[in-house]
PDB file of C-alpha atoms in Angstrom:
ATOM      1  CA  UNK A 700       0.000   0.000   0.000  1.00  0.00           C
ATOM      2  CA  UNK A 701       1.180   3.483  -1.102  1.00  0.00           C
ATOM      3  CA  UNK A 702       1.603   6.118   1.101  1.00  0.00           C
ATOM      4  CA  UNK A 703       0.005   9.699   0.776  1.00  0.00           C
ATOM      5  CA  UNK A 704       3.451  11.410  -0.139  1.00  0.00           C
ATOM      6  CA  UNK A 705       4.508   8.197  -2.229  1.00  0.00           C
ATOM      7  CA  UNK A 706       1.221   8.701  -4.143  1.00  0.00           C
ATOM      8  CA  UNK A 707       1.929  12.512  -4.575  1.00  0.00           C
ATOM      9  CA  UNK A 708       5.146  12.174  -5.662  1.00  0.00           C
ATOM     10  CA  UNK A 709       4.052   9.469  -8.375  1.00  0.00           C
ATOM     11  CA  UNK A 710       1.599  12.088  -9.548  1.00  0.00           C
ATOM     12  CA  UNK A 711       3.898  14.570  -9.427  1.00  0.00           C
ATOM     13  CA  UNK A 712       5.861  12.519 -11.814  1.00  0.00           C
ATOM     14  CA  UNK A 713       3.360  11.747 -13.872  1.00  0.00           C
ATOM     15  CA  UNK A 714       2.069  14.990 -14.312  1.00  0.00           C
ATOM     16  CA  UNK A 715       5.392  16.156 -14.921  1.00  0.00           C
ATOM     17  CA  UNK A 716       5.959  14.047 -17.626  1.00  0.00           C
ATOM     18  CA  UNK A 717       2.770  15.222 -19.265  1.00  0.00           C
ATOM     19  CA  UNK A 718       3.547  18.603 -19.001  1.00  0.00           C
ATOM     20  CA  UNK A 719       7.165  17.905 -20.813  1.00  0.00           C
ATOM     21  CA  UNK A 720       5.257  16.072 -23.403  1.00  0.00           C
ATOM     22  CA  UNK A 721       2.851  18.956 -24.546  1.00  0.00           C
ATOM     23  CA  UNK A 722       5.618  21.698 -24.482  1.00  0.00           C
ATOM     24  CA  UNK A 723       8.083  19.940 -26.654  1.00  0.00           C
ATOM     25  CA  UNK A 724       4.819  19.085 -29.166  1.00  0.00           C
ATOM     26  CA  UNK A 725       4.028  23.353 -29.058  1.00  0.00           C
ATOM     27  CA  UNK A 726       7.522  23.158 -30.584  1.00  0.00           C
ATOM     28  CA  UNK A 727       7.115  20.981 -33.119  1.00  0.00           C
ATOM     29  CA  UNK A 728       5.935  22.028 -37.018  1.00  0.00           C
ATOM     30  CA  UNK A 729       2.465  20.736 -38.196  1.00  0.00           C
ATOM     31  CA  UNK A 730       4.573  18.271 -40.249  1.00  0.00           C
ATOM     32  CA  UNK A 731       6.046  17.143 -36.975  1.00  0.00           C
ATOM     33  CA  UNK A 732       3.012  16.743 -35.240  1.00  0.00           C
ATOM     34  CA  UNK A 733       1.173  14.982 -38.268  1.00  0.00           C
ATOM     35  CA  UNK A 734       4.468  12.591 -38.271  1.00  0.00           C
ATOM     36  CA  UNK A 735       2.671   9.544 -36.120  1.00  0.00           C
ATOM     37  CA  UNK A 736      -0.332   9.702 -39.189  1.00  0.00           C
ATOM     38  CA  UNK A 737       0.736   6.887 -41.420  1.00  0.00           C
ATOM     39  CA  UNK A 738       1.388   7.796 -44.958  1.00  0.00           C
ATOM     40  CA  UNK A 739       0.201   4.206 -46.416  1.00  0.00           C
ATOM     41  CA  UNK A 740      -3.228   5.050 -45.002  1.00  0.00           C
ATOM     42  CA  UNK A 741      -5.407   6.206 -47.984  1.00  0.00           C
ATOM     43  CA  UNK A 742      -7.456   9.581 -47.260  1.00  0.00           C
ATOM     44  CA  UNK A 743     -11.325   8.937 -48.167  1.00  0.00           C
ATOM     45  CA  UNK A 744     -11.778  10.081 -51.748  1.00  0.00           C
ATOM     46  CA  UNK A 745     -13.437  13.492 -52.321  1.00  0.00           C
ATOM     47  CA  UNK A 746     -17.379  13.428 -52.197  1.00  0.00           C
ATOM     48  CA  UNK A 747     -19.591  12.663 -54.872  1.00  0.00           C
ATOM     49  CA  UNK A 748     -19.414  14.986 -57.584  1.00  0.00           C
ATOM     50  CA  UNK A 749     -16.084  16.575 -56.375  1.00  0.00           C
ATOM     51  CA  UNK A 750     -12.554  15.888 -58.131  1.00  0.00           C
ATOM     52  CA  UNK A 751     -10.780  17.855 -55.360  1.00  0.00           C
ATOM     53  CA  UNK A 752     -10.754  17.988 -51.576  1.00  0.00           C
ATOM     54  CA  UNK A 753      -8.731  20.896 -51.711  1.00  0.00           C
ATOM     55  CA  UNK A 754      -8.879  24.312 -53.582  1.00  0.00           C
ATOM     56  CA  UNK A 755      -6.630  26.889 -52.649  1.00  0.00           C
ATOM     57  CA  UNK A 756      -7.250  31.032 -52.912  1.00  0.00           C
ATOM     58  CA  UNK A 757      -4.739  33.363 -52.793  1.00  0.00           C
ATOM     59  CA  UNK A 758      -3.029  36.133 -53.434  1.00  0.00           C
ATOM     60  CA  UNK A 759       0.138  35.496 -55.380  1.00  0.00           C
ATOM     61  CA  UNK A 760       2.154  38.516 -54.866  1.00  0.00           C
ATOM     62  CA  UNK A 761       2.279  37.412 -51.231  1.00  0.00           C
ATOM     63  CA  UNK A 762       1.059  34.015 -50.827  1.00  0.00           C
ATOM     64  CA  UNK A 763       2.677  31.866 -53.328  1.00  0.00           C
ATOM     65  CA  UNK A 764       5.539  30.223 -51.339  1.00  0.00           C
ATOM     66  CA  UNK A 765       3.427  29.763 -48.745  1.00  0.00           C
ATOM     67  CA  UNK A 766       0.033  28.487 -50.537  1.00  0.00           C
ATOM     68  CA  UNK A 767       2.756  26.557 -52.786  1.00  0.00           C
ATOM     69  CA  UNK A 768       4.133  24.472 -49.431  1.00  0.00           C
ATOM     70  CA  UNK A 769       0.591  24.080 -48.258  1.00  0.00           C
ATOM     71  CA  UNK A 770      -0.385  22.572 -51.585  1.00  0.00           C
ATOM     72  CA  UNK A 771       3.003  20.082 -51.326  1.00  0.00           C
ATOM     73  CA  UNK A 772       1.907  19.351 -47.537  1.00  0.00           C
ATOM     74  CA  UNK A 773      -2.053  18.326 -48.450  1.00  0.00           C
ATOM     75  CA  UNK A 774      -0.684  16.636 -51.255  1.00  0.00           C
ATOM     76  CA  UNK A 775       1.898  14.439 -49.522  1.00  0.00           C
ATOM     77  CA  UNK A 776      -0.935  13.413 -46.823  1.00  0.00           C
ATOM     78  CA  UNK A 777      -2.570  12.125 -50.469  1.00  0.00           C
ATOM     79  CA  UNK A 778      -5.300  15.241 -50.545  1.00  0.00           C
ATOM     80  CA  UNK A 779      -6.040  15.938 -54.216  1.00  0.00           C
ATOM     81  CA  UNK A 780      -5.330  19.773 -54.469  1.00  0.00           C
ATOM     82  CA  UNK A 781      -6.702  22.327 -57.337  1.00  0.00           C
ATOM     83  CA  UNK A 782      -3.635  25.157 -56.979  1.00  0.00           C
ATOM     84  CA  UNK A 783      -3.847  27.741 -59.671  1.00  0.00           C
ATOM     85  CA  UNK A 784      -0.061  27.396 -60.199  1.00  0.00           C
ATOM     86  CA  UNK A 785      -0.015  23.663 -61.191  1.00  0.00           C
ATOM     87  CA  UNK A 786      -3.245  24.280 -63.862  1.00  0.00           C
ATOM     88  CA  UNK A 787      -2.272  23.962 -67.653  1.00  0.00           C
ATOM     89  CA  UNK A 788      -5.502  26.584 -68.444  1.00  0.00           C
ATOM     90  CA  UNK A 789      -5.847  29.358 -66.000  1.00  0.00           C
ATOM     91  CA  UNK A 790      -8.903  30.837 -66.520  1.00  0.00           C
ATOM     92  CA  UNK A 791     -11.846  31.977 -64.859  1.00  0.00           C
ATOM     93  CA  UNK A 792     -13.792  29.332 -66.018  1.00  0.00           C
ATOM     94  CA  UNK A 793     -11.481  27.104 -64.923  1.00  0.00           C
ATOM     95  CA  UNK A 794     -11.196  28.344 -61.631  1.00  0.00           C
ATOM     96  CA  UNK A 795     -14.890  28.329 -61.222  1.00  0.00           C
ATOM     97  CA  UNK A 796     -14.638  24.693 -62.314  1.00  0.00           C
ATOM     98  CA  UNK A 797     -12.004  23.906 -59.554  1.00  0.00           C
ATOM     99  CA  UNK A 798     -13.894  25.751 -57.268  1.00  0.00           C
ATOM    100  CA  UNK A 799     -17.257  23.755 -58.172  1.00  0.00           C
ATOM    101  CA  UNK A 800     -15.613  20.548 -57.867  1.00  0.00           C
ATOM    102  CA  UNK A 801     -14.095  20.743 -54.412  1.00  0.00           C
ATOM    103  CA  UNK A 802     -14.884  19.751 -51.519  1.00  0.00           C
ATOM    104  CA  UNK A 803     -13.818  22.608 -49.105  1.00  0.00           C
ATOM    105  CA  UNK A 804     -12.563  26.241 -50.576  1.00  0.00           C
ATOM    106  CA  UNK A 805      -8.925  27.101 -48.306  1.00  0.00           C
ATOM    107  CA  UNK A 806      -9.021  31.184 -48.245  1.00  0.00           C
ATOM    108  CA  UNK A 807      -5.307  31.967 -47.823  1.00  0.00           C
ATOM    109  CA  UNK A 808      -5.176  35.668 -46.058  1.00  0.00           C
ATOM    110  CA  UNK A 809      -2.255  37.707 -47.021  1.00  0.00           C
ATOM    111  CA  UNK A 810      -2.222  41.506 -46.723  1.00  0.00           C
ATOM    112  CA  UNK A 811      -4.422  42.811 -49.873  1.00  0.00           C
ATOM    113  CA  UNK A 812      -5.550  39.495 -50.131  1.00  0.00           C
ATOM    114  CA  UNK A 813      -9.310  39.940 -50.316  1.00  0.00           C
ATOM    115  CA  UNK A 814      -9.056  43.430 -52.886  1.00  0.00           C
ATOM    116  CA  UNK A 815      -7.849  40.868 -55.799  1.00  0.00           C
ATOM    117  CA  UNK A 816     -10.792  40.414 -58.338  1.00  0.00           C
ATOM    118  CA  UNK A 817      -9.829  36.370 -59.071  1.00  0.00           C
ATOM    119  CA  UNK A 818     -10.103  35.927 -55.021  1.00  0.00           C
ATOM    120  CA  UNK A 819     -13.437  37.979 -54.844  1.00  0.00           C
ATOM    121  CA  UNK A 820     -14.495  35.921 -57.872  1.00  0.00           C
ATOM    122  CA  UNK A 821     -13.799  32.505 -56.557  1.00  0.00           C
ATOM    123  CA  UNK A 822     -15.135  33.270 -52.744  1.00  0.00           C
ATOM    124  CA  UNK A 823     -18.428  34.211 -54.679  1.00  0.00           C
ATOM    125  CA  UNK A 824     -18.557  31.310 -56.165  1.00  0.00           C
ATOM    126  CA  UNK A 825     -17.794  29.046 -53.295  1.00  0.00           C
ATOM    127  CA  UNK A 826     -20.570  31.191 -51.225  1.00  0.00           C
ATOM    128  CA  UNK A 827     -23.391  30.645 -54.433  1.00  0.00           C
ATOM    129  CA  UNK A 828     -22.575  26.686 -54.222  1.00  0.00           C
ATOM    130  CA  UNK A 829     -22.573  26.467 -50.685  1.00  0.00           C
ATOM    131  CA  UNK A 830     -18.635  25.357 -50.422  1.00  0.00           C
ATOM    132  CA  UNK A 831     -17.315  25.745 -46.976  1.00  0.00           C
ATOM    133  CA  UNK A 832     -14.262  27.837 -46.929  1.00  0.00           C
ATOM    134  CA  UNK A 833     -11.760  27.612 -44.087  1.00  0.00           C
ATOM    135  CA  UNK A 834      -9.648  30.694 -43.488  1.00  0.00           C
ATOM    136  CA  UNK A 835      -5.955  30.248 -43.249  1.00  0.00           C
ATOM    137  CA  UNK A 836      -3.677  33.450 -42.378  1.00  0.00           C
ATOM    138  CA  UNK A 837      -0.260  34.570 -42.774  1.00  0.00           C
ATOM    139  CA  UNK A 838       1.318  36.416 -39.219  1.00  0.00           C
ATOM    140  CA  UNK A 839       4.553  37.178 -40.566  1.00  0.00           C
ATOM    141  CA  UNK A 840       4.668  40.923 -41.661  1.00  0.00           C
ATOM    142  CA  UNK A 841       8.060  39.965 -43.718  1.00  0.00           C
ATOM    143  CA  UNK A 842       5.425  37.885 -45.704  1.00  0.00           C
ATOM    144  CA  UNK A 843       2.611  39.676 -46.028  1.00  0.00           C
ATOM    145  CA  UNK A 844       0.576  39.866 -42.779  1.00  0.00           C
ATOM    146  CA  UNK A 845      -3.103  39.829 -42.881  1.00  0.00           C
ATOM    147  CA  UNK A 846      -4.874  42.552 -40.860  1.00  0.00           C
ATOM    148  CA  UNK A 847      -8.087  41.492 -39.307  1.00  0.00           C
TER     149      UNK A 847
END
């Protein structure tokens, strides 16, 4: 049988060790932290009537390298991504296309982000078919920080 103080200090331990645990994953990159997900596990397939899971907005003047590594990232975890960079036609009826047959719209906010008439255009047409559209933000001002 354990004493009080034995008991405390085993909790104590063990609560320790916890709180070691979460502050070295706080360090850790989403890649990191998505490390334990294992890559031969197939993602489901995009819904019915969608070739994508993924399309990505943005502004390129100050979102490109960063939409572009997002794009890599989804891709690697076997996402299927429409990025306006890695289209043979870019036009706006093909970006209404991509947008029409994705699953979920990705907004990437960069400073002057939402004054670009191609980002206006596709939120629209997310909003008319109902898409949901996840906003994803830049903090760095040496990359073009969104302002809320």
């Amino acid at each position: 049988r354990e004493s009080g103080r034995e008991k405390s200090n085993s909790s104590s331990s063990s609560s320790a060790t916890n709180s070691t645990h979460h502050q070295r994953a706080e360090h850790r990159t989403t890649s990191e932290q998505l490390a334990h997900v294992s890559s031969t596990r197939k993602p489901h397939p995009p819904p019915p009537g969608c070739k994508f899971h993924v399309f990505l907005s943005h502004k390129q003047a100050n979102g490109q390298d960063q939409v572009k590594c997002i794009s890599l990232e989804l891709t690697r975890w076997g996402l299927s991504v429409w990025y306006d960079m890695e289209q043979d036609h870019l036009t706006t009826t093909a970006m209404e296309e991509g947008v029409r047959m994705s699953a979920v719209v990705v907004l990437f906010l960069s400073a002057g982000v939402l004054e670009r008439r191609f980002v206006q255009f596709e939120i629209s047409h997310a909003i008319e078919l109902h898409k949901p559209v996840l906003l994803v933000h830049e903090e760095d001002c040496r990359h073009g920080q969104f302002q809320f």
